[in-house]
Amino acid sequence: MVKRLFDIAVAAIGIIVCAPLLVAAAVAVKLQDGGPILHRGERIGRGGKPFRMLKFRTMVPDAERRGASSTADDDPRITRVGRWLRRAKLDELPQLVNVLAGDMSFVGPRPQVPWAVALYTEEEKHLLSVRPGMTDYASIRFSNEGEILKGSADPDGEYLRTIAPEKIRLGLRYVEQRSLMTDLRILLATARVVAGADPEKVLALPAGSGNGARKRPGARSMTSLRTPTELQVGKNVERIFLECADPVEIRLENFPKYVRRQHLKRFLAMYEVMKLVLPVKGSIVECGVYRGFGLMSWAKLSAILEPENLTRRVYGFDTFEGFPAVSQQDAGRQTPMRGDLHADSYDELLKLIKEYDADRFLGHLPKVELVRGDIAQTVPAFLAAHPHLVVSLLFLDCDLYESTKVALEHFLSRMPRGAVLAFDELDNPQWPGETLAAMEAVGLRALRLRRLEWDPYIAYAVLE
């Protein structure tokens, strides 16, 4: 109630005080091209109720039909007046009316377009439990959102990869810790950022990556270890790939032209691990499929190196909906959340497995199987249904304590001498749960852990 009374009082005063500025901006927009003064974009508010968020129109009148919802600083749809309004943050002033009407608050998670809200996990839907705001932690951190998206051939996709996950994380943090004092601090910090202050210095923001922690479809880790220059290289290569006149199939055939060094290195690391497994009886189990890089690498390497080995199968375990739960053992440099590292790749992988079977020797015999669901539940059930299973390679890329421990406790007894146990996140301060699970389930001193000289991530042990 206090927050709502504050919103009403300050919004009313703000409209009166800013009236001359509002009139001047409206006239400038109208004189620019004669189009509408306001843009009434559909957004989703508290309780999932849609409303029209008001902004001074900064783009050409038919902008929504010409491009993406997300807008980069170099978007050609932005008008000359609109560019100035955006730079000065004056295009947001009409939202004072939204605040007065009760659709929005001064402080709260920024309202999203319907298609973005449709992608929310159950955890992320908690953002809809409060009124959306004109500003919040994310508005401060991403005050340069247009600059981040600059040069992208797919602004909406880039937004989902590099901005939306961190916005959601910060929004959920606000929902959990909101208070009148927090609102006042955010409002003061926002004013300082608009005046030119460094966003990361004016307010002690909850820990994150700055420009995209907890990436949903893209990166493997929750905090990017790459410099801004390295991040830009990825965007530039993407643009070159999209601009190439060759058919996509031809571009894929020439993949070394485009693939980043670190991704090619990961495939080669898996090749080296796979060679250790070739003389060992048993199937390959990967826990933590994510987008399928590892799963399909094991499958294709098996088809290349041992085309007649019809008994070695590749089993991939994942929820395909992000982390099912997080325990206290998983709190590292930053605490992951339920739904993190979401990758809805299940249906795509089924299609790719079908094409993989059509392109290999003995393709009529099943080779790859996906097991969908929480590993803590699916692994025991799977083994009950597959009592014959022998495991020659167990590759653990779960990141979390509980699922890693369950996998070790259930699969290790099915691994003969010479089998390979491999981890992706051992000794990683960002994912301590995997190391703790290994210590409890098997003991690090019981393993002769090795790594490839040129790969910093994969640790493996040949069981003795």
PDB file of C-alpha atoms in Angstrom, residues 112 193 212 231 247 250 328 357 431 447 452:
ATOM      1  CA  GLN A 112       8.330  -7.776 -21.422  1.00  0.00           C
ATOM      2  CA  VAL A 193      23.222   6.656 -14.446  1.00  0.00           C
ATOM      3  CA  GLY A 212      24.685 -11.778 -19.796  1.00  0.00           C
ATOM      4  CA  LEU A 231      32.664 -11.572 -27.429  1.00  0.00           C
ATOM      5  CA  PRO A 247      24.086 -22.595 -49.346  1.00  0.00           C
ATOM      6  CA  ILE A 250      28.126 -25.841 -48.086  1.00  0.00           C
ATOM      7  CA  GLN A 328      23.531 -25.456  -0.945  1.00  0.00           C
ATOM      8  CA  ASP A 357      21.115 -43.046 -38.344  1.00  0.00           C
ATOM      9  CA  TRP A 431      30.472 -25.186 -10.057  1.00  0.00           C
ATOM     10  CA  LEU A 447      41.187 -41.658  -9.033  1.00  0.00           C
ATOM     11  CA  LEU A 452      44.879 -33.065 -21.838  1.00  0.00           C
TER      12      LEU A 452
END
